[in-house]
Amino acid sequence: MNVILLGAPGAGKGTISKHLVDKYSMVQISTGDILRNEVKNQTELGIKAKSFMDSGDLVPDEVILGIIENRIKESDCKRGFIMDGFPRTIAQAEGFSDMVGRNNLVIDAILELEADDDLLIKRLTSRRTCSNTNCQAIYNVLYQPPVKEGICDKCGSELIQRSDETEEAIAYRLKTYYEKTQPLIDYYNGGSNYHKIKADLPLDEIKASVDSILK
Ligand code: AMP
């Protein structure tokens, strides 16, 4: 089963991806996580991507499509993948659709997580991420705090606030989302595999909606 998760930053794509990984052994493909690893390792790609990411802009489409083309060919993707944070522009969606055809893949579901701006801003500014790039567990100081303040429950590393999760960067990321990514909702909407899910409900209810769609 292959799934695309759509939704603004903070809508819960990462959390729902983790649920699908745990429940169905699918593979999460988060372009944001891949890029953050490249930045951390100071690769050529990471150095190129960093300035876009820090300002809340999108990394160029051809860079992202190259990352995805390589990633979907890895053998673990046979277990089924979740696209988390990709595609983010119409050009990426069109490029991906060609890639899906060329690789004889099927997208079983496109899930859109819907939430209003107030909730997105509140969730993002209170989010903390594990600084260990092999872990990257996500916490929320309001809704899902770690047992020990500032420390990851899973690996004991320090929790950090991402540089693109300050109020200013978030406002810009939301603007970018509405300009560049929201048009994808019209692009995909209407297909029989397209489903809207309310993302302002308790997490268990959101997971139950996702499960009932994918069963
Ligand atoms: P995320 O963690 O998915 O919100 O991504 C963090 C940042 O990485 C975004 O603000 C973009 O700068 C970059 N990024 C992640 N995915 C993409 C994508 N599909 N297209 C362009 N830029 C991306």
XYZ file of N, CA and C and ligand atoms in Angstrom:
668
model
N 0.851 -1.194 0.000
C 0.000 0.000 0.000
C 0.893 1.254 0.000
N 0.609 2.159 -0.922
C 1.379 3.413 -1.000
C 0.440 4.593 -0.771
N 0.894 5.526 0.070
C 0.014 6.616 0.512
C 0.729 7.961 0.361
N -0.029 8.974 -0.046
C 0.481 10.357 0.003
C -0.270 11.070 1.123
N 0.475 11.738 2.017
C -0.164 12.543 3.068
C -0.037 14.010 2.697
N -1.155 14.693 2.611
C -1.140 16.129 2.314
C -1.612 16.899 3.541
N -1.142 18.131 3.666
C -1.601 18.960 4.784
C -0.549 20.000 5.095
N -0.979 21.090 5.710
C -0.068 22.193 6.043
C 0.961 21.728 7.079
N 2.058 22.484 7.224
C 2.985 22.174 8.316
C 2.219 22.197 9.639
N 2.423 21.182 10.461
C 1.736 21.141 11.755
C 0.406 20.406 11.722
N -0.013 19.940 10.545
C -1.317 19.251 10.471
C -1.240 17.847 11.064
N -0.018 17.329 11.222
C 0.128 16.008 11.852
C 0.608 14.930 10.889
N 1.205 15.324 9.767
C 1.652 14.319 8.783
C 2.698 13.380 9.394
N 3.632 13.960 10.151
C 4.693 13.151 10.758
C 4.122 12.146 11.756
N 3.171 12.611 12.573
C 2.572 11.735 13.598
C 1.792 10.597 12.934
N 1.034 10.929 11.908
C 0.252 9.879 11.231
C 1.183 8.929 10.473
N 2.266 9.467 9.923
C 3.244 8.585 9.252
C 3.780 7.556 10.241
N 4.142 8.023 11.447
C 4.715 7.103 12.441
C 3.691 6.015 12.781
N 2.419 6.416 12.877
C 1.355 5.438 13.159
C 1.310 4.378 12.047
N 1.410 4.808 10.787
C 1.341 3.863 9.666
C 2.580 2.960 9.630
N 3.724 3.523 10.006
C 4.954 2.722 10.069
C 4.763 1.621 11.120
N 4.256 2.003 12.300
C 4.093 1.027 13.388
C 3.031 -0.014 13.050
N 1.923 0.440 12.484
C 0.789 -0.476 12.301
C 0.923 -1.348 11.052
N 1.434 -0.775 9.960
C 1.452 -1.527 8.692
C 2.868 -1.793 8.183
N 3.889 -1.462 8.997
C 5.293 -1.647 8.579
C 5.615 -0.944 7.266
N 4.938 0.162 7.027
C 5.241 0.912 5.807
C 6.504 1.746 6.031
N 7.032 2.310 4.960
C 8.238 3.121 5.031
C 7.840 4.597 4.921
N 8.310 5.413 5.874
C 8.008 6.851 5.824
C 9.060 7.549 4.964
N 8.623 8.271 3.971
C 9.564 9.071 3.173
C 9.238 10.538 3.431
N 10.007 11.125 4.341
C 9.810 12.536 4.688
C 10.919 13.335 4.021
N 10.555 14.144 3.030
C 11.585 14.943 2.349
C 12.219 15.923 3.333
N 11.432 16.412 4.307
C 11.981 17.318 5.324
C 13.070 16.616 6.137
N 12.810 15.369 6.583
C 13.812 14.620 7.368
C 15.052 14.326 6.523
N 14.827 13.946 5.265
C 15.969 13.634 4.388
C 16.835 14.887 4.237
N 16.176 16.023 4.002
C 16.938 17.268 3.821
C 17.659 17.670 5.104
N 16.992 17.522 6.263
C 17.637 17.898 7.535
C 18.890 17.047 7.781
N 18.832 15.762 7.391
C 20.020 14.904 7.516
C 21.146 15.400 6.632
N 20.798 15.814 5.422
C 21.813 16.317 4.480
C 22.444 17.598 5.039
N 21.604 18.459 5.641
C 22.119 19.711 6.228
C 23.063 19.369 7.367
N 22.625 18.467 8.226
C 23.423 18.082 9.394
C 24.781 17.523 8.961
N 24.773 16.711 7.881
C 26.018 16.086 7.406
C 26.807 16.999 6.470
N 26.280 18.207 6.275
C 26.952 19.215 5.436
C 27.333 18.679 4.066
N 26.429 17.922 3.468
C 26.669 17.436 2.098
C 26.430 18.595 1.132
N 26.797 18.369 -0.132
C 26.588 19.403 -1.160
C 25.096 19.753 -1.232
N 24.270 18.714 -1.209
C 22.819 18.931 -1.256
C 22.336 19.706 -0.030
N 22.870 19.325 1.138
C 22.465 19.991 2.379
C 22.837 21.470 2.383
N 24.022 21.764 1.887
C 24.483 23.165 1.864
C 23.576 23.985 0.934
N 23.187 23.360 -0.189
C 22.303 24.025 -1.156
C 20.903 24.242 -0.562
N 20.435 23.237 0.182
C 19.054 23.275 0.692
C 18.887 24.202 1.898
N 19.962 24.383 2.679
C 19.839 25.029 3.994
C 19.204 26.418 3.927
N 19.636 27.247 2.984
C 19.130 28.633 2.976
C 17.636 28.656 2.657
N 17.198 27.746 1.770
C 15.759 27.681 1.465
C 14.997 27.272 2.724
N 15.510 26.253 3.395
C 14.809 25.701 4.563
C 14.744 26.713 5.699
N 15.855 27.385 5.964
C 15.888 28.334 7.081
C 14.892 29.461 6.887
N 14.682 29.860 5.629
C 13.760 30.983 5.413
C 12.322 30.513 5.230
N 12.100 29.184 5.196
C 10.726 28.686 5.021
C 10.328 28.584 3.562
N 11.318 28.737 2.645
C 11.045 28.563 1.216
C 11.152 27.097 0.841
N 10.621 26.773 -0.331
C 10.741 25.394 -0.798
C 12.073 25.200 -1.518
N 12.634 24.022 -1.335
C 13.837 23.618 -2.051
C 13.400 23.368 -3.510
N 14.245 23.693 -4.500
C 13.797 23.567 -5.899
C 13.265 22.175 -6.266
N 12.249 22.187 -7.134
C 11.552 20.943 -7.497
C 12.484 19.857 -8.030
N 13.457 20.255 -8.891
C 14.295 19.209 -9.515
C 15.163 18.500 -8.467
N 15.544 19.239 -7.404
C 16.342 18.629 -6.330
C 15.481 17.579 -5.618
N 14.253 17.980 -5.299
C 13.349 17.093 -4.556
C 12.972 15.870 -5.405
N 12.692 16.089 -6.670
C 12.309 14.960 -7.531
C 13.467 13.965 -7.653
N 14.697 14.471 -7.687
C 15.871 13.588 -7.726
C 15.953 12.734 -6.465
N 15.709 13.360 -5.315
C 15.748 12.620 -4.035
C 14.695 11.498 -4.064
N 13.490 11.835 -4.489
C 12.391 10.854 -4.465
C 12.639 9.727 -5.472
N 13.115 10.082 -6.658
C 13.373 9.057 -7.694
C 14.341 7.999 -7.147
N 15.388 8.442 -6.443
C 16.349 7.484 -5.877
C 15.724 6.695 -4.735
N 14.960 7.392 -3.897
C 14.445 6.740 -2.678
C 13.437 5.640 -2.989
N 12.548 5.877 -3.966
C 11.491 4.867 -4.200
C 12.051 3.592 -4.835
N 13.307 3.675 -5.313
C 13.903 2.466 -5.908
C 14.556 1.582 -4.851
N 14.662 2.080 -3.622
C 15.278 1.262 -2.566
C 14.314 0.131 -2.185
N 14.921 -1.026 -1.827
C 14.105 -2.240 -1.706
C 13.064 -2.159 -0.581
N 13.352 -1.397 0.487
C 12.379 -1.343 1.593
C 11.040 -0.747 1.156
N 11.044 0.030 0.085
C 9.789 0.668 -0.361
C 8.771 -0.353 -0.862
N 9.234 -1.599 -1.102
C 8.284 -2.654 -1.519
C 7.257 -2.918 -0.422
N 7.609 -2.568 0.831
C 6.652 -2.761 1.940
C 5.512 -1.741 1.863
N 5.647 -0.774 0.981
C 4.661 0.307 0.888
C 5.255 1.564 1.498
N 5.012 2.716 0.864
C 5.586 3.958 1.383
C 4.517 4.981 1.715
N 4.935 5.913 2.588
C 4.087 7.061 2.930
C 4.865 8.289 2.503
N 4.341 9.072 1.599
C 4.978 10.327 1.226
C 4.533 11.397 2.229
N 5.505 11.871 3.015
C 5.221 12.829 4.088
C 5.934 14.137 3.728
N 5.168 15.108 3.235
C 5.796 16.383 2.867
C 6.193 16.439 1.406
N 5.772 15.483 0.632
C 5.992 15.461 -0.811
C 4.756 14.842 -1.454
N 4.269 15.326 -2.573
C 4.704 16.513 -3.287
C 4.220 17.796 -2.618
N 4.890 18.902 -2.960
C 4.548 20.191 -2.356
C 4.256 21.259 -3.399
N 4.409 20.905 -4.670
C 4.053 21.845 -5.752
C 3.402 21.018 -6.856
N 2.716 21.727 -7.763
C 2.108 21.023 -8.903
C 3.207 20.352 -9.738
N 4.340 21.048 -9.916
C 5.432 20.453 -10.719
C 5.935 19.161 -10.072
N 6.024 19.131 -8.739
C 6.438 17.889 -8.064
C 5.390 16.796 -8.263
N 4.112 17.169 -8.178
C 3.031 16.175 -8.329
C 3.054 15.600 -9.740
N 3.294 16.457 -10.729
C 3.328 15.966 -12.106
C 4.550 15.074 -12.323
N 5.695 15.502 -11.797
C 6.907 14.698 -11.916
C 6.727 13.352 -11.232
N 6.065 13.374 -10.081
C 5.850 12.126 -9.321
C 4.895 11.200 -10.066
N 3.872 11.783 -10.671
C 2.918 10.962 -11.401
C 3.631 10.225 -12.549
N 4.548 10.898 -13.244
C 5.330 10.227 -14.300
C 6.176 9.100 -13.704
N 6.794 9.409 -12.544
C 7.666 8.436 -11.864
C 6.878 7.190 -11.453
N 5.680 7.415 -10.945
C 4.814 6.306 -10.513
C 4.512 5.415 -11.722
N 4.195 6.036 -12.860
C 3.907 5.287 -14.090
C 5.130 4.497 -14.554
N 6.281 5.178 -14.588
C 7.521 4.532 -15.079
C 7.923 3.347 -14.218
N 7.611 3.431 -12.918
C 8.035 2.373 -11.987
C 6.907 1.390 -11.667
N 5.829 1.450 -12.442
C 4.672 0.554 -12.250
C 4.167 0.536 -10.814
N 4.053 1.698 -10.225
C 3.566 1.783 -8.846
C 2.103 2.218 -8.864
N 1.440 2.017 -7.735
C 0.060 2.475 -7.587
C 0.005 3.301 -6.305
N -0.691 4.452 -6.348
C -0.938 5.214 -5.119
C -2.332 4.810 -4.646
N -2.369 4.141 -3.484
C -3.646 3.596 -3.008
C -4.510 4.651 -2.347
N -3.878 5.618 -1.668
C -4.692 6.631 -0.986
C -3.937 7.944 -0.898
N -4.688 9.022 -1.056
C -4.150 10.368 -0.812
C -4.980 10.915 0.341
N -4.316 11.156 1.470
C -5.025 11.589 2.677
C -4.682 13.049 2.954
N -5.715 13.893 3.012
C -5.480 15.308 3.326
C -5.861 15.569 4.779
N -4.899 16.038 5.579
C -5.176 16.379 6.983
C -5.534 17.862 7.049
N -6.748 18.141 7.493
C -7.247 19.527 7.497
C -7.223 20.131 8.903
N -6.624 21.338 9.030
C -6.642 22.032 10.334
C -6.566 23.537 10.084
N -7.107 24.342 11.019
C -7.048 25.785 10.752
C -5.733 26.385 11.279
N -5.447 27.628 10.814
C -4.147 28.240 11.089
C -3.823 28.369 12.575
N -4.820 28.726 13.403
C -4.544 28.917 14.834
C -3.963 27.649 15.436
N -4.583 26.521 15.078
C -4.118 25.245 15.617
C -2.716 24.915 15.074
N -2.506 25.172 13.789
C -1.198 24.859 13.179
C -0.088 25.646 13.867
N -0.345 26.948 14.097
C 0.679 27.806 14.715
C 0.954 27.350 16.149
N -0.129 27.036 16.878
C 0.037 26.587 18.264
C 0.847 25.281 18.321
N 0.504 24.346 17.427
C 1.208 23.064 17.424
C 2.675 23.221 17.049
N 2.952 24.073 16.062
C 4.333 24.178 15.570
C 5.242 24.900 16.552
N 4.714 25.953 17.192
C 5.601 26.696 18.099
C 5.860 25.896 19.379
N 5.019 24.926 19.669
C 5.240 24.143 20.898
C 5.900 22.795 20.598
N 6.319 22.604 19.342
C 6.920 21.333 18.949
C 8.401 21.298 19.315
N 8.868 20.161 19.751
C 10.296 19.956 20.007
C 10.690 18.649 19.325
N 11.904 18.645 18.756
C 12.357 17.491 17.975
C 13.632 16.951 18.593
N 13.778 15.634 18.593
C 15.007 15.034 19.119
C 16.184 15.438 18.221
N 17.264 15.880 18.847
C 18.419 16.368 18.078
C 19.216 15.225 17.442
N 18.947 13.991 17.858
C 19.643 12.837 17.287
C 19.007 12.518 15.931
N 19.789 12.684 14.841
C 19.199 12.538 13.500
C 18.751 11.109 13.220
N 19.257 10.132 13.995
C 18.783 8.761 13.783
C 17.466 8.514 14.499
N 17.048 9.442 15.336
C 15.821 9.270 16.124
C 14.744 10.236 15.620
N 15.018 11.535 15.742
C 14.099 12.579 15.274
C 12.683 12.456 15.829
N 12.554 11.857 17.039
C 11.223 11.762 17.660
C 10.677 13.177 17.873
N 9.358 13.299 17.736
C 8.733 14.615 17.866
C 7.903 14.645 19.148
N 8.026 15.725 19.892
C 7.235 15.931 21.111
C 6.507 17.252 20.974
N 5.604 17.486 21.929
C 4.924 18.770 21.950
C 4.776 19.165 23.407
N 5.327 20.349 23.753
C 5.339 20.716 25.170
C 3.922 20.893 25.719
N 2.937 21.117 24.848
C 1.555 21.257 25.322
C 0.803 19.929 25.340
N 0.939 19.160 24.251
C 0.068 17.979 24.102
C 0.762 16.650 24.377
N 2.087 16.610 24.148
C 2.768 15.315 24.287
C 4.189 15.560 24.788
N 4.295 16.025 26.070
C 5.635 16.367 26.572
C 6.461 15.112 26.858
N 7.792 15.249 26.823
C 8.623 14.111 27.214
C 8.512 13.918 28.724
N 8.906 12.734 29.218
C 8.838 12.482 30.662
C 9.740 13.481 31.385
N 10.981 13.639 30.872
C 11.923 14.580 31.488
C 12.074 15.772 30.544
N 11.805 16.971 31.080
C 11.808 18.159 30.230
C 13.097 18.295 29.406
N 12.937 18.491 28.108
C 14.083 18.769 27.242
C 14.878 17.543 26.817
N 14.428 16.333 27.246
C 15.195 15.117 26.943
C 14.300 14.099 26.222
N 14.837 13.479 25.176
C 14.064 12.497 24.397
C 13.831 11.225 25.217
N 12.566 10.791 25.303
C 12.228 9.559 26.039
C 12.880 8.340 25.400
N 13.017 8.389 24.058
C 13.471 7.184 23.354
C 14.971 6.999 23.405
N 15.747 8.091 23.228
C 17.199 7.891 23.097
C 18.014 8.749 24.063
N 17.343 9.611 24.851
C 18.058 10.382 25.869
C 18.779 11.604 25.327
N 18.627 11.888 24.017
C 19.298 13.079 23.459
C 18.503 14.338 23.807
N 19.166 15.484 23.571
C 18.523 16.769 23.871
C 17.415 17.052 22.853
N 16.324 17.661 23.326
C 15.257 18.085 22.407
C 15.518 19.526 21.999
N 15.265 19.827 20.725
C 15.522 21.191 20.234
C 14.280 21.750 19.543
N 14.246 23.084 19.461
C 13.214 23.735 18.654
C 13.861 24.001 17.300
N 13.245 23.503 16.231
C 13.844 23.679 14.905
C 13.899 25.151 14.523
N 14.954 25.521 13.771
C 15.106 26.942 13.413
C 13.962 27.419 12.535
N 13.255 26.489 11.863
C 12.114 26.918 11.033
C 10.806 26.783 11.811
N 10.892 26.663 13.139
C 9.665 26.622 13.942
C 9.539 27.828 14.886
N 10.226 28.896 14.547
C 9.991 30.158 15.250
C 8.715 30.757 14.643
N 8.087 31.714 15.369
C 6.816 32.271 14.864
C 6.964 32.890 13.480
N 8.091 33.587 13.277
C 8.306 34.268 11.996
C 8.451 33.256 10.848
N 9.261 32.232 11.069
C 9.472 31.226 10.021
C 8.180 30.459 9.755
N 7.396 30.224 10.814
C 6.148 29.484 10.629
C 5.163 30.284 9.777
N 5.079 31.589 10.044
C 4.161 32.431 9.261
C 4.538 32.346 7.783
N 5.846 32.345 7.515
C 6.296 32.287 6.122
C 6.032 30.897 5.520
N 6.239 29.852 6.317
C 5.983 28.487 5.804
C 4.510 28.309 5.472
N 3.640 28.909 6.297
C 2.200 28.781 6.011
C 1.850 29.534 4.721
N 2.470 30.716 4.557
C 2.233 31.491 3.330
C 2.681 30.652 2.111
N 3.862 30.050 2.222
C 4.370 29.197 1.135
C 3.410 28.038 0.874
N 2.895 27.456 1.971
C 1.959 26.340 1.819
C 0.724 26.776 1.022
N 0.135 27.919 1.416
C -1.108 28.332 0.739
C -0.846 28.685 -0.733
N 0.325 29.263 -1.006
C 0.613 29.643 -2.393
C 0.959 28.435 -3.270
N 1.835 27.569 -2.730
C 2.427 26.538 -3.604
C 1.817 25.148 -3.428
N 1.398 24.818 -2.205
C 1.008 23.428 -1.955
C -0.508 23.245 -1.956
N -1.230 24.259 -1.464
C -2.686 24.070 -1.415
C -3.298 23.787 -2.796
N -2.747 24.358 -3.888
C -3.304 24.009 -5.202
C -3.310 22.503 -5.495
N -2.490 21.736 -4.766
C -2.482 20.282 -4.978
C -3.802 19.650 -4.568
N -4.508 20.334 -3.671
C -5.772 19.769 -3.194
C -6.761 19.711 -4.362
N -6.786 20.753 -5.184
C -7.630 20.706 -6.378
C -7.083 19.718 -7.411
N -5.747 19.650 -7.476
C -5.107 18.751 -8.457
C -5.516 17.284 -8.187
N -5.518 16.895 -6.898
C -5.818 15.493 -6.570
C -7.291 15.243 -6.266
N -7.977 16.275 -5.803
C -9.350 16.105 -5.311
C -10.246 15.557 -6.411
N -11.217 14.745 -5.994
C -12.130 14.202 -7.004
C -11.761 12.773 -7.350
N -10.510 12.392 -7.121
C -10.119 11.000 -7.370
C -10.743 10.100 -6.304
N -11.007 8.838 -6.674
C -11.681 7.939 -5.719
C -10.768 7.594 -4.538
N -9.455 7.802 -4.697
C -8.541 7.464 -3.598
C -8.210 8.684 -2.728
N -8.963 9.788 -2.910
C -8.695 11.023 -2.158
C -9.620 11.119 -0.945
N -9.048 11.374 0.228
C -9.866 11.436 1.448
C -9.434 12.626 2.301
N -10.420 13.364 2.808
C -10.138 14.462 3.743
C -10.325 13.947 5.167
N -9.417 14.334 6.046
C -9.509 13.898 7.449
C -9.377 15.126 8.333
N -10.281 15.284 9.286
C -10.188 16.437 10.189
C -9.027 16.202 11.160
N -8.092 17.168 11.172
C -6.879 16.976 11.970
C -6.944 17.707 13.306
N -8.131 18.273 13.641
C -8.228 18.982 14.922
C -8.929 18.122 15.975
N -9.021 16.818 15.717
C -9.662 15.898 16.667
C -8.590 15.257 17.544
N -9.002 14.583 18.642
C -7.990 13.855 19.432
C -7.264 12.824 18.547
N -5.984 12.617 18.853
C -5.145 11.780 17.997
C -5.742 10.390 17.744
N -6.337 9.780 18.773
C -6.896 8.436 18.583
C -7.997 8.431 17.531
N -8.788 9.528 17.504
C -9.865 9.597 16.508
C -9.303 9.786 15.100
N -8.223 10.556 14.996
C -7.607 10.761 13.675
C -7.037 9.422 13.174
N -6.352 8.713 14.091
C -5.784 7.414 13.704
C -6.897 6.460 13.266
N -8.026 6.481 13.992
C -9.140 5.579 13.652
C -9.696 5.912 12.265
N -9.790 7.219 11.935
C -10.277 7.598 10.595
C -9.328 7.077 9.522
N -8.026 7.247 9.780
C -7.033 6.792 8.801
C -7.148 5.280 8.625
N -7.241 4.550 9.746
C -7.307 3.092 9.678
C -8.547 2.629 8.907
N -9.682 3.327 9.127
C -10.892 2.866 8.461
C -10.807 3.116 6.949
N -10.062 4.127 6.545
C -9.880 4.375 5.102
C -8.953 3.320 4.499
N -7.909 2.972 5.235
C -6.874 2.079 4.647
C -7.196 0.585 4.807
N -8.236 0.254 5.565
C -8.451 -1.187 5.860
C -8.897 -1.966 4.616
P 8.979 19.752 6.623
O 9.677 19.165 7.788
O 8.312 18.730 5.733
O 8.042 20.868 6.992
O 10.106 20.408 5.693
C 11.007 21.384 6.187
C 11.542 22.211 5.021
O 12.213 21.369 4.072
C 10.476 22.930 4.195
O 10.110 24.170 4.788
C 11.210 23.115 2.872
O 12.178 24.149 2.927
C 11.970 21.795 2.733
N 11.146 20.766 2.055
C 10.670 19.607 2.593
N 9.973 18.902 1.687
C 10.002 19.635 0.542
C 9.427 19.462 -0.753
N 8.689 18.383 -1.068
N 9.651 20.436 -1.675
C 10.397 21.520 -1.386
N 10.947 21.759 -0.200
C 10.754 20.826 0.776
